mmCIF file with all atom_site columns, C-alpha atoms in Angstrom:
data_model
loop_
_atom_site.group_PDB
_atom_site.id
_atom_site.type_symbol
_atom_site.label_atom_id
_atom_site.label_alt_id
_atom_site.label_comp_id
_atom_site.label_asym_id
_atom_site.label_entity_id
_atom_site.label_seq_id
_atom_site.pdbx_PDB_ins_code
_atom_site.Cartn_x
_atom_site.Cartn_y
_atom_site.Cartn_z
_atom_site.occupancy
_atom_site.B_iso_or_equiv
_atom_site.pdbx_formal_charge
_atom_site.auth_seq_id
_atom_site.auth_comp_id
_atom_site.auth_asym_id
_atom_site.auth_atom_id
_atom_site.pdbx_PDB_model_num
ATOM 1   C CA . LEU A 1 1   ? 0.000  0.000  0.000   1.00 0.00 ? 1   LEU A CA 1
ATOM 2   C CA . GLY A 1 2   ? 1.058  3.555  -0.663  1.00 0.00 ? 2   GLY A CA 1
ATOM 3   C CA . LEU A 1 3   ? 3.073  5.468  1.916   1.00 0.00 ? 3   LEU A CA 1
ATOM 4   C CA . ILE A 1 4   ? 3.321  9.249  1.640   1.00 0.00 ? 4   ILE A CA 1
ATOM 5   C CA . SER A 1 5   ? 5.515  11.624 3.611   1.00 0.00 ? 5   SER A CA 1
ATOM 6   C CA . TYR A 1 6   ? 4.643  15.313 3.764   1.00 0.00 ? 6   TYR A CA 1
ATOM 7   C CA . LEU A 1 7   ? 4.796  18.569 5.683   1.00 0.00 ? 7   LEU A CA 1
ATOM 8   C CA . ASP A 1 8   ? 1.894  19.618 7.886   1.00 0.00 ? 8   ASP A CA 1
ATOM 9   C CA . GLY A 1 9   ? 2.079  23.337 7.125   1.00 0.00 ? 9   GLY A CA 1
ATOM 10  C CA . THR A 1 10  ? -0.296 24.296 9.940   1.00 0.00 ? 10  THR A CA 1
ATOM 11  C CA . ASN A 1 11  ? 1.587  22.570 12.745  1.00 0.00 ? 11  ASN A CA 1
ATOM 12  C CA . LEU A 1 12  ? 4.973  22.428 10.969  1.00 0.00 ? 12  LEU A CA 1
ATOM 13  C CA . ASP A 1 13  ? 5.328  18.687 11.575  1.00 0.00 ? 13  ASP A CA 1
ATOM 14  C CA . LEU A 1 14  ? 6.504  15.688 9.545   1.00 0.00 ? 14  LEU A CA 1
ATOM 15  C CA . LYS A 1 15  ? 3.527  13.455 8.779   1.00 0.00 ? 15  LYS A CA 1
ATOM 16  C CA . VAL A 1 16  ? 2.839  10.264 6.838   1.00 0.00 ? 16  VAL A CA 1
ATOM 17  C CA . ALA A 1 17  ? -0.283 8.928  5.182   1.00 0.00 ? 17  ALA A CA 1
ATOM 18  C CA . HIS A 1 18  ? -0.579 5.132  4.973   1.00 0.00 ? 18  HIS A CA 1
ATOM 19  C CA . CYS A 1 19  ? -3.054 4.235  2.225   1.00 0.00 ? 19  CYS A CA 1
ATOM 20  C CA . SER A 1 20  ? -5.950 2.004  3.226   1.00 0.00 ? 20  SER A CA 1
ATOM 21  C CA . ASP A 1 21  ? -6.279 0.353  -0.204  1.00 0.00 ? 21  ASP A CA 1
ATOM 22  C CA . SER A 1 22  ? -4.385 0.013  -3.481  1.00 0.00 ? 22  SER A CA 1
ATOM 23  C CA . ALA A 1 23  ? -6.153 2.998  -5.025  1.00 0.00 ? 23  ALA A CA 1
ATOM 24  C CA . CYS A 1 24  ? -5.434 5.042  -1.881  1.00 0.00 ? 24  CYS A CA 1
ATOM 25  C CA . THR A 1 25  ? -9.012 6.334  -1.658  1.00 0.00 ? 25  THR A CA 1
ATOM 26  C CA . SER A 1 26  ? -8.391 6.866  2.061   1.00 0.00 ? 26  SER A CA 1
ATOM 27  C CA . ALA A 1 27  ? -5.458 6.736  4.441   1.00 0.00 ? 27  ALA A CA 1
ATOM 28  C CA . THR A 1 28  ? -4.478 6.611  8.092   1.00 0.00 ? 28  THR A CA 1
ATOM 29  C CA . LEU A 1 29  ? -2.452 9.655  9.123   1.00 0.00 ? 29  LEU A CA 1
ATOM 30  C CA . TYR A 1 30  ? 0.412  9.793  11.621  1.00 0.00 ? 30  TYR A CA 1
ATOM 31  C CA . THR A 1 31  ? 2.693  12.517 12.951  1.00 0.00 ? 31  THR A CA 1
ATOM 32  C CA . LEU A 1 32  ? 6.280  11.279 13.083  1.00 0.00 ? 32  LEU A CA 1
ATOM 33  C CA . ASP A 1 33  ? 8.220  14.364 14.177  1.00 0.00 ? 33  ASP A CA 1
ATOM 34  C CA . SER A 1 34  ? 6.816  17.485 15.851  1.00 0.00 ? 34  SER A CA 1
ATOM 35  C CA . THR A 1 35  ? 9.960  18.850 17.489  1.00 0.00 ? 35  THR A CA 1
ATOM 36  C CA . GLY A 1 36  ? 10.274 22.382 16.142  1.00 0.00 ? 36  GLY A CA 1
ATOM 37  C CA . PHE A 1 37  ? 9.588  23.219 12.506  1.00 0.00 ? 37  PHE A CA 1
ATOM 38  C CA . VAL A 1 38  ? 10.248 19.918 10.732  1.00 0.00 ? 38  VAL A CA 1
ATOM 39  C CA . GLY A 1 39  ? 9.166  18.004 7.632   1.00 0.00 ? 39  GLY A CA 1
ATOM 40  C CA . TYR A 1 40  ? 10.303 20.304 4.847   1.00 0.00 ? 40  TYR A CA 1
ATOM 41  C CA . TYR A 1 41  ? 11.635 18.828 1.579   1.00 0.00 ? 41  TYR A CA 1
ATOM 42  C CA . THR A 1 42  ? 10.628 15.253 2.438   1.00 0.00 ? 42  THR A CA 1
ATOM 43  C CA . SER A 1 43  ? 11.589 12.255 0.332   1.00 0.00 ? 43  SER A CA 1
ATOM 44  C CA . ILE A 1 44  ? 10.600 8.656  1.006   1.00 0.00 ? 44  ILE A CA 1
ATOM 45  C CA . THR A 1 45  ? 11.737 5.197  -0.042  1.00 0.00 ? 45  THR A CA 1
ATOM 46  C CA . ILE A 1 46  ? 11.430 1.634  1.247   1.00 0.00 ? 46  ILE A CA 1
ATOM 47  C CA . GLY A 1 47  ? 14.538 0.227  2.877   1.00 0.00 ? 47  GLY A CA 1
ATOM 48  C CA . ALA A 1 48  ? 16.067 -3.232 2.599   1.00 0.00 ? 48  ALA A CA 1
ATOM 49  C CA . ASP A 1 49  ? 14.133 -4.153 5.762   1.00 0.00 ? 49  ASP A CA 1
ATOM 50  C CA . GLY A 1 50  ? 10.825 -3.380 4.024   1.00 0.00 ? 50  GLY A CA 1
ATOM 51  C CA . LEU A 1 51  ? 10.189 -0.298 6.156   1.00 0.00 ? 51  LEU A CA 1
ATOM 52  C CA . GLY A 1 52  ? 9.853  3.316  5.131   1.00 0.00 ? 52  GLY A CA 1
ATOM 53  C CA . LEU A 1 53  ? 12.869 5.611  5.264   1.00 0.00 ? 53  LEU A CA 1
ATOM 54  C CA . ILE A 1 54  ? 12.219 9.357  5.097   1.00 0.00 ? 54  ILE A CA 1
ATOM 55  C CA . SER A 1 55  ? 14.724 12.170 4.681   1.00 0.00 ? 55  SER A CA 1
ATOM 56  C CA . TYR A 1 56  ? 13.686 15.726 5.512   1.00 0.00 ? 56  TYR A CA 1
ATOM 57  C CA . TYR A 1 57  ? 14.823 19.173 6.637   1.00 0.00 ? 57  TYR A CA 1
ATOM 58  C CA . ASP A 1 58  ? 14.634 20.480 10.203  1.00 0.00 ? 58  ASP A CA 1
ATOM 59  C CA . ASP A 1 59  ? 14.037 24.188 9.610   1.00 0.00 ? 59  ASP A CA 1
ATOM 60  C CA . THR A 1 60  ? 14.375 25.139 13.279  1.00 0.00 ? 60  THR A CA 1
ATOM 61  C CA . ASN A 1 61  ? 17.918 23.807 13.625  1.00 0.00 ? 61  ASN A CA 1
ATOM 62  C CA . GLY A 1 62  ? 18.970 23.727 9.962   1.00 0.00 ? 62  GLY A CA 1
ATOM 63  C CA . ASN A 1 63  ? 19.657 19.982 10.067  1.00 0.00 ? 63  ASN A CA 1
ATOM 64  C CA . LEU A 1 64  ? 19.282 16.959 7.793   1.00 0.00 ? 64  LEU A CA 1
ATOM 65  C CA . LYS A 1 65  ? 17.106 14.377 9.535   1.00 0.00 ? 65  LYS A CA 1
ATOM 66  C CA . VAL A 1 66  ? 15.854 10.857 8.811   1.00 0.00 ? 66  VAL A CA 1
ATOM 67  C CA . ALA A 1 67  ? 12.836 8.964  10.091  1.00 0.00 ? 67  ALA A CA 1
ATOM 68  C CA . HIS A 1 68  ? 13.006 5.149  10.015  1.00 0.00 ? 68  HIS A CA 1
ATOM 69  C CA . CYS A 1 69  ? 9.514  3.688  10.193  1.00 0.00 ? 69  CYS A CA 1
ATOM 70  C CA . SER A 1 70  ? 8.902  1.184  12.999  1.00 0.00 ? 70  SER A CA 1
ATOM 71  C CA . ASN A 1 71  ? 6.279  -0.801 11.039  1.00 0.00 ? 71  ASN A CA 1
ATOM 72  C CA . ASN A 1 72  ? 4.716  -1.077 7.576   1.00 0.00 ? 72  ASN A CA 1
ATOM 73  C CA . ALA A 1 73  ? 2.070  1.540  8.347   1.00 0.00 ? 73  ALA A CA 1
ATOM 74  C CA . CYS A 1 74  ? 4.731  3.882  9.731   1.00 0.00 ? 74  CYS A CA 1
ATOM 75  C CA . SER A 1 75  ? 2.608  4.731  12.759  1.00 0.00 ? 75  SER A CA 1
ATOM 76  C CA . ALA A 1 76  ? 5.849  5.577  14.567  1.00 0.00 ? 76  ALA A CA 1
ATOM 77  C CA . ALA A 1 77  ? 9.476  6.075  13.612  1.00 0.00 ? 77  ALA A CA 1
ATOM 78  C CA . THR A 1 78  ? 12.977 6.390  14.993  1.00 0.00 ? 78  THR A CA 1
ATOM 79  C CA . ILE A 1 79  ? 14.318 9.897  14.305  1.00 0.00 ? 79  ILE A CA 1
ATOM 80  C CA . SER A 1 80  ? 18.005 10.593 13.624  1.00 0.00 ? 80  SER A CA 1
ATOM 81  C CA . THR A 1 81  ? 19.936 13.758 12.793  1.00 0.00 ? 81  THR A CA 1
ATOM 82  C CA . LEU A 1 82  ? 22.510 12.981 10.107  1.00 0.00 ? 82  LEU A CA 1
ATOM 83  C CA . ASP A 1 83  ? 24.068 16.374 9.416   1.00 0.00 ? 83  ASP A CA 1
ATOM 84  C CA . SER A 1 84  ? 24.044 19.411 11.701  1.00 0.00 ? 84  SER A CA 1
ATOM 85  C CA . ALA A 1 85  ? 27.160 21.250 10.471  1.00 0.00 ? 85  ALA A CA 1
ATOM 86  C CA . GLY A 1 86  ? 25.717 24.658 9.688   1.00 0.00 ? 86  GLY A CA 1
ATOM 87  C CA . ASN A 1 87  ? 22.462 25.052 7.792   1.00 0.00 ? 87  ASN A CA 1
ATOM 88  C CA . VAL A 1 88  ? 22.104 21.791 5.845   1.00 0.00 ? 88  VAL A CA 1
ATOM 89  C CA . GLY A 1 89  ? 19.427 19.435 4.526   1.00 0.00 ? 89  GLY A CA 1
ATOM 90  C CA . ARG A 1 90  ? 17.307 21.367 2.072   1.00 0.00 ? 90  ARG A CA 1
ATOM 91  C CA . TYR A 1 91  ? 16.044 19.700 -1.124  1.00 0.00 ? 91  TYR A CA 1
ATOM 92  C CA . THR A 1 92  ? 16.602 16.177 0.256   1.00 0.00 ? 92  THR A CA 1
ATOM 93  C CA . THR A 1 93  ? 16.036 13.128 -1.901  1.00 0.00 ? 93  THR A CA 1
ATOM 94  C CA . ILE A 1 94  ? 16.595 9.516  -0.866  1.00 0.00 ? 94  ILE A CA 1
ATOM 95  C CA . THR A 1 95  ? 17.094 6.144  -2.528  1.00 0.00 ? 95  THR A CA 1
ATOM 96  C CA . ILE A 1 96  ? 18.475 2.729  -1.592  1.00 0.00 ? 96  ILE A CA 1
ATOM 97  C CA . GLY A 1 97  ? 21.934 1.913  -2.906  1.00 0.00 ? 97  GLY A CA 1
ATOM 98  C CA . ALA A 1 98  ? 23.273 -1.341 -4.320  1.00 0.00 ? 98  ALA A CA 1
ATOM 99  C CA . ASP A 1 99  ? 24.594 -2.112 -0.823  1.00 0.00 ? 99  ASP A CA 1
ATOM 100 C CA . GLY A 1 100 ? 21.049 -1.978 0.581   1.00 0.00 ? 100 GLY A CA 1
ATOM 101 C CA . LEU A 1 101 ? 21.728 1.251  2.480   1.00 0.00 ? 101 LEU A CA 1
ATOM 102 C CA . GLY A 1 102 ? 20.106 4.644  2.094   1.00 0.00 ? 102 GLY A CA 1
ATOM 103 C CA . LEU A 1 103 ? 21.764 7.329  -0.018  1.00 0.00 ? 103 LEU A CA 1
ATOM 104 C CA . ILE A 1 104 ? 20.596 10.930 0.384   1.00 0.00 ? 104 ILE A CA 1
ATOM 105 C CA . SER A 1 105 ? 21.511 13.967 -1.697  1.00 0.00 ? 105 SER A CA 1
ATOM 106 C CA . TYR A 1 106 ? 20.846 17.450 -0.311  1.00 0.00 ? 106 TYR A CA 1
ATOM 107 C CA . TYR A 1 107 ? 21.821 21.112 -0.344  1.00 0.00 ? 107 TYR A CA 1
ATOM 108 C CA . ASP A 1 108 ? 24.262 22.599 2.148   1.00 0.00 ? 108 ASP A CA 1
ATOM 109 C CA . VAL A 1 109 ? 22.880 26.123 2.542   1.00 0.00 ? 109 VAL A CA 1
ATOM 110 C CA . SER A 1 110 ? 25.791 27.460 4.597   1.00 0.00 ? 110 SER A CA 1
ATOM 111 C CA . ASN A 1 111 ? 28.423 26.529 2.015   1.00 0.00 ? 111 ASN A CA 1
ATOM 112 C CA . ALA A 1 112 ? 26.164 26.437 -1.077  1.00 0.00 ? 112 ALA A CA 1
ATOM 113 C CA . ASP A 1 113 ? 27.340 22.889 -1.887  1.00 0.00 ? 113 ASP A CA 1
ATOM 114 C CA . LEU A 1 114 ? 25.868 19.598 -3.078  1.00 0.00 ? 114 LEU A CA 1
ATOM 115 C CA . LYS A 1 115 ? 26.284 16.961 -0.355  1.00 0.00 ? 115 LYS A CA 1
ATOM 116 C CA . VAL A 1 116 ? 25.422 13.291 0.119   1.00 0.00 ? 116 VAL A CA 1
ATOM 117 C CA . ALA A 1 117 ? 24.825 11.167 3.187   1.00 0.00 ? 117 ALA A CA 1
ATOM 118 C CA . HIS A 1 118 ? 25.516 7.435  2.924   1.00 0.00 ? 118 HIS A CA 1
ATOM 119 C CA . CYS A 1 119 ? 23.636 5.592  5.664   1.00 0.00 ? 119 CYS A CA 1
ATOM 120 C CA . SER A 1 120 ? 25.776 3.432  7.946   1.00 0.00 ? 120 SER A CA 1
ATOM 121 C CA . ASN A 1 121 ? 22.974 0.927  8.617   1.00 0.00 ? 121 ASN A CA 1
ATOM 122 C CA . THR A 1 122 ? 19.490 -0.011 7.442   1.00 0.00 ? 122 THR A CA 1
ATOM 123 C CA . ALA A 1 123 ? 17.822 2.284  9.969   1.00 0.00 ? 123 ALA A CA 1
ATOM 124 C CA . CYS A 1 124 ? 20.123 5.138  8.911   1.00 0.00 ? 124 CYS A CA 1
ATOM 125 C CA . SER A 1 125 ? 20.801 6.133  12.523  1.00 0.00 ? 125 SER A CA 1
ATOM 126 C CA . ALA A 1 126 ? 24.142 7.518  11.317  1.00 0.00 ? 126 ALA A CA 1
ATOM 127 C CA . ALA A 1 127 ? 25.766 8.320  7.982   1.00 0.00 ? 127 ALA A CA 1
ATOM 128 C CA . THR A 1 128 ? 29.025 9.166  6.261   1.00 0.00 ? 128 THR A CA 1
ATOM 129 C CA . LEU A 1 129 ? 28.858 12.635 4.707   1.00 0.00 ? 129 LEU A CA 1
ATOM 130 C CA . ALA A 1 130 ? 30.581 13.879 1.563   1.00 0.00 ? 130 ALA A CA 1
ATOM 131 C CA . THR A 1 131 ? 30.638 17.118 -0.415  1.00 0.00 ? 131 THR A CA 1
ATOM 132 C CA . LEU A 1 132 ? 30.345 16.290 -4.125  1.00 0.00 ? 132 LEU A CA 1
ATOM 133 C CA . ASP A 1 133 ? 30.240 19.708 -5.747  1.00 0.00 ? 133 ASP A CA 1
ATOM 134 C CA . SER A 1 134 ? 31.477 22.971 -4.225  1.00 0.00 ? 134 SER A CA 1
ATOM 135 C CA . SER A 1 135 ? 32.058 24.964 -7.425  1.00 0.00 ? 135 SER A CA 1
ATOM 136 C CA . GLY A 1 136 ? 29.910 28.005 -6.727  1.00 0.00 ? 136 GLY A CA 1
ATOM 137 C CA . ASP A 1 137 ? 26.313 27.874 -5.531  1.00 0.00 ? 137 ASP A CA 1
ATOM 138 C CA . VAL A 1 138 ? 25.278 24.295 -6.413  1.00 0.00 ? 138 VAL A CA 1
ATOM 139 C CA . GLY A 1 139 ? 23.000 21.549 -5.124  1.00 0.00 ? 139 GLY A CA 1
ATOM 140 C CA . GLN A 1 140 ? 19.494 22.953 -5.029  1.00 0.00 ? 140 GLN A CA 1
ATOM 141 C CA . TYR A 1 141 ? 16.540 20.903 -6.372  1.00 0.00 ? 141 TYR A CA 1
ATOM 142 C CA . THR A 1 142 ? 18.410 17.591 -6.114  1.00 0.00 ? 142 THR A CA 1
ATOM 143 C CA . SER A 1 143 ? 17.055 14.236 -7.250  1.00 0.00 ? 143 SER A CA 1
ATOM 144 C CA . ILE A 1 144 ? 18.812 10.880 -6.825  1.00 0.00 ? 144 ILE A CA 1
ATOM 145 C CA . THR A 1 145 ? 18.531 7.398  -8.318  1.00 0.00 ? 145 THR A CA 1
ATOM 146 C CA . ILE A 1 146 ? 20.747 4.334  -8.714  1.00 0.00 ? 146 ILE A CA 1
ATOM 147 C CA . GLY A 1 147 ? 22.120 3.724  -12.204 1.00 0.00 ? 147 GLY A CA 1
ATOM 148 C CA . ALA A 1 148 ? 22.557 0.467  -14.097 1.00 0.00 ? 148 ALA A CA 1
ATOM 149 C CA . ASP A 1 149 ? 26.137 0.353  -12.796 1.00 0.00 ? 149 ASP A CA 1
ATOM 150 C CA . GLY A 1 150 ? 24.827 0.299  -9.214  1.00 0.00 ? 150 GLY A CA 1
ATOM 151 C CA . LEU A 1 151 ? 26.122 3.801  -8.515  1.00 0.00 ? 151 LEU A CA 1
ATOM 152 C CA . GLY A 1 152 ? 24.214 6.909  -7.526  1.00 0.00 ? 152 GLY A CA 1
ATOM 153 C CA . LEU A 1 153 ? 23.210 9.465  -10.145 1.00 0.00 ? 153 LEU A CA 1
ATOM 154 C CA . ILE A 1 154 ? 22.167 12.922 -8.938  1.00 0.00 ? 154 ILE A CA 1
ATOM 155 C CA . SER A 1 155 ? 20.596 15.773 -10.905 1.00 0.00 ? 155 SER A CA 1
ATOM 156 C CA . TYR A 1 156 ? 20.609 19.312 -9.486  1.00 0.00 ? 156 TYR A CA 1
ATOM 157 C CA . LEU A 1 157 ? 20.742 23.035 -10.174 1.00 0.00 ? 157 LEU A CA 1
ATOM 158 C CA . ASN A 1 158 ? 23.873 25.134 -10.506 1.00 0.00 ? 158 ASN A CA 1
ATOM 159 C CA . ASN A 1 159 ? 22.342 28.259 -8.999  1.00 0.00 ? 159 ASN A CA 1
ATOM 160 C CA . GLY A 1 160 ? 25.396 30.356 -9.810  1.00 0.00 ? 160 GLY A CA 1
ATOM 161 C CA . ASN A 1 161 ? 25.073 29.962 -13.585 1.00 0.00 ? 161 ASN A CA 1
ATOM 162 C CA . TYR A 1 162 ? 21.527 28.537 -13.638 1.00 0.00 ? 162 TYR A CA 1
ATOM 163 C CA . ASP A 1 163 ? 22.585 25.310 -15.358 1.00 0.00 ? 163 ASP A CA 1
ATOM 164 C CA . LEU A 1 164 ? 21.410 21.707 -15.091 1.00 0.00 ? 164 LEU A CA 1
ATOM 165 C CA . LYS A 1 165 ? 24.134 19.491 -13.625 1.00 0.00 ? 165 LYS A CA 1
ATOM 166 C CA . VAL A 1 166 ? 24.570 15.786 -12.856 1.00 0.00 ? 166 VAL A CA 1
ATOM 167 C CA . ALA A 1 167 ? 26.876 14.029 -10.395 1.00 0.00 ? 167 ALA A CA 1
ATOM 168 C CA . HIS A 1 168 ? 27.796 10.375 -11.094 1.00 0.00 ? 168 HIS A CA 1
ATOM 169 C CA . CYS A 1 169 ? 28.984 8.684  -7.907  1.00 0.00 ? 169 CYS A CA 1
ATOM 170 C CA . SER A 1 170 ? 32.424 7.072  -8.113  1.00 0.00 ? 170 SER A CA 1
ATOM 171 C CA . ASN A 1 171 ? 31.593 4.347  -5.578  1.00 0.00 ? 171 ASN A CA 1
ATOM 172 C CA . THR A 1 172 ? 28.664 2.860  -3.682  1.00 0.00 ? 172 THR A CA 1
ATOM 173 C CA . ALA A 1 173 ? 29.129 5.199  -0.735  1.00 0.00 ? 173 ALA A CA 1
ATOM 174 C CA . CYS A 1 174 ? 29.309 8.172  -3.135  1.00 0.00 ? 174 CYS A CA 1
ATOM 175 C CA . SER A 1 175 ? 32.309 9.660  -1.341  1.00 0.00 ? 175 SER A CA 1
ATOM 176 C CA . ALA A 1 176 ? 33.251 11.314 -4.650  1.00 0.00 ? 176 ALA A CA 1
ATOM 177 C CA . ALA A 1 177 ? 31.624 11.904 -8.027  1.00 0.00 ? 177 ALA A CA 1
ATOM 178 C CA . THR A 1 178 ? 32.205 12.952 -11.618 1.00 0.00 ? 178 THR A CA 1
ATOM 179 C CA . ILE A 1 179 ? 30.378 16.206 -12.363 1.00 0.00 ? 179 ILE A CA 1
ATOM 180 C CA . SER A 1 180 ? 28.807 17.071 -15.728 1.00 0.00 ? 180 SER A CA 1
ATOM 181 C CA . THR A 1 181 ? 26.842 20.078 -16.968 1.00 0.00 ? 181 THR A CA 1
ATOM 182 C CA . LEU A 1 182 ? 23.974 18.970 -19.221 1.00 0.00 ? 182 LEU A CA 1
ATOM 183 C CA . ASP A 1 183 ? 22.165 22.194 -20.104 1.00 0.00 ? 183 ASP A CA 1
ATOM 184 C CA . LEU A 1 184 ? 23.913 25.559 -20.379 1.00 0.00 ? 184 LEU A CA 1
ATOM 185 C CA . HIS A 1 185 ? 20.933 27.580 -21.578 1.00 0.00 ? 185 HIS A CA 1
ATOM 186 C CA . VAL A 1 186 ? 19.961 30.630 -19.562 1.00 0.00 ? 186 VAL A CA 1
ATOM 187 C CA . ASP A 1 187 ? 17.997 29.922 -16.362 1.00 0.00 ? 187 ASP A CA 1
ATOM 188 C CA . VAL A 1 188 ? 17.547 26.118 -16.477 1.00 0.00 ? 188 VAL A CA 1
ATOM 189 C CA . GLY A 1 189 ? 17.756 23.238 -13.995 1.00 0.00 ? 189 GLY A CA 1
ATOM 190 C CA . TYR A 1 190 ? 15.048 23.948 -11.437 1.00 0.00 ? 190 TYR A CA 1
ATOM 191 C CA . TYR A 1 191 ? 12.889 21.171 -9.871  1.00 0.00 ? 191 TYR A CA 1
ATOM 192 C CA . THR A 1 192 ? 14.957 18.299 -11.270 1.00 0.00 ? 192 THR A CA 1
ATOM 193 C CA . SER A 1 193 ? 13.764 14.681 -11.131 1.00 0.00 ? 193 SER A CA 1
ATOM 194 C CA . ILE A 1 194 ? 15.771 11.672 -12.318 1.00 0.00 ? 194 ILE A CA 1
ATOM 195 C CA . THR A 1 195 ? 15.109 8.008  -13.083 1.00 0.00 ? 195 THR A CA 1
ATOM 196 C CA . ILE A 1 196 ? 16.660 5.220  -15.165 1.00 0.00 ? 196 ILE A CA 1
ATOM 197 C CA . GLY A 1 197 ? 15.104 4.362  -18.539 1.00 0.00 ? 197 GLY A CA 1
ATOM 198 C CA . ALA A 1 198 ? 14.614 0.975  -20.181 1.00 0.00 ? 198 ALA A CA 1
ATOM 199 C CA . ASP A 1 199 ? 17.909 1.542  -22.035 1.00 0.00 ? 199 ASP A CA 1
#
């Protein structure tokens, strides 16, 4: 059944909706994190353990956080802060790597960089952090997927030149990446979303 993460804009909380049927004509709603202003820029995937894994931004503290669902319905979750070095965690997007662990791309606001967090375990209670692109103001509107080679592929905006860029991870942990600019036209690259085609 469908599982949706989202921001409750009234209470500024992270919430999930667990669909009641395949068509998701109704859902059971749960609040997972209500500590401060949380739940911005959410992204959700299903981990190797079959449970939901949600990355999101803590606006109060400027942190990257993760919620690991405690059950299929995600009626509760274990909350972890993965990155708290400055103002970090905007535009999060999460996927599961070839190693079965979560991989999150996000924007470091303080340094205007593209960063990734490679989860250290299935619950993602901790992660190894890496800066992939620091050439100007880069990393907004990120989207991540796993390529046919088993490595992460991240699309994002170069806000300095307003270009569309892609980072191809050099290893499973994505501790480094090869950077390419795909579109150099004026004012492009906002709201990126990436997937892998049949080819």
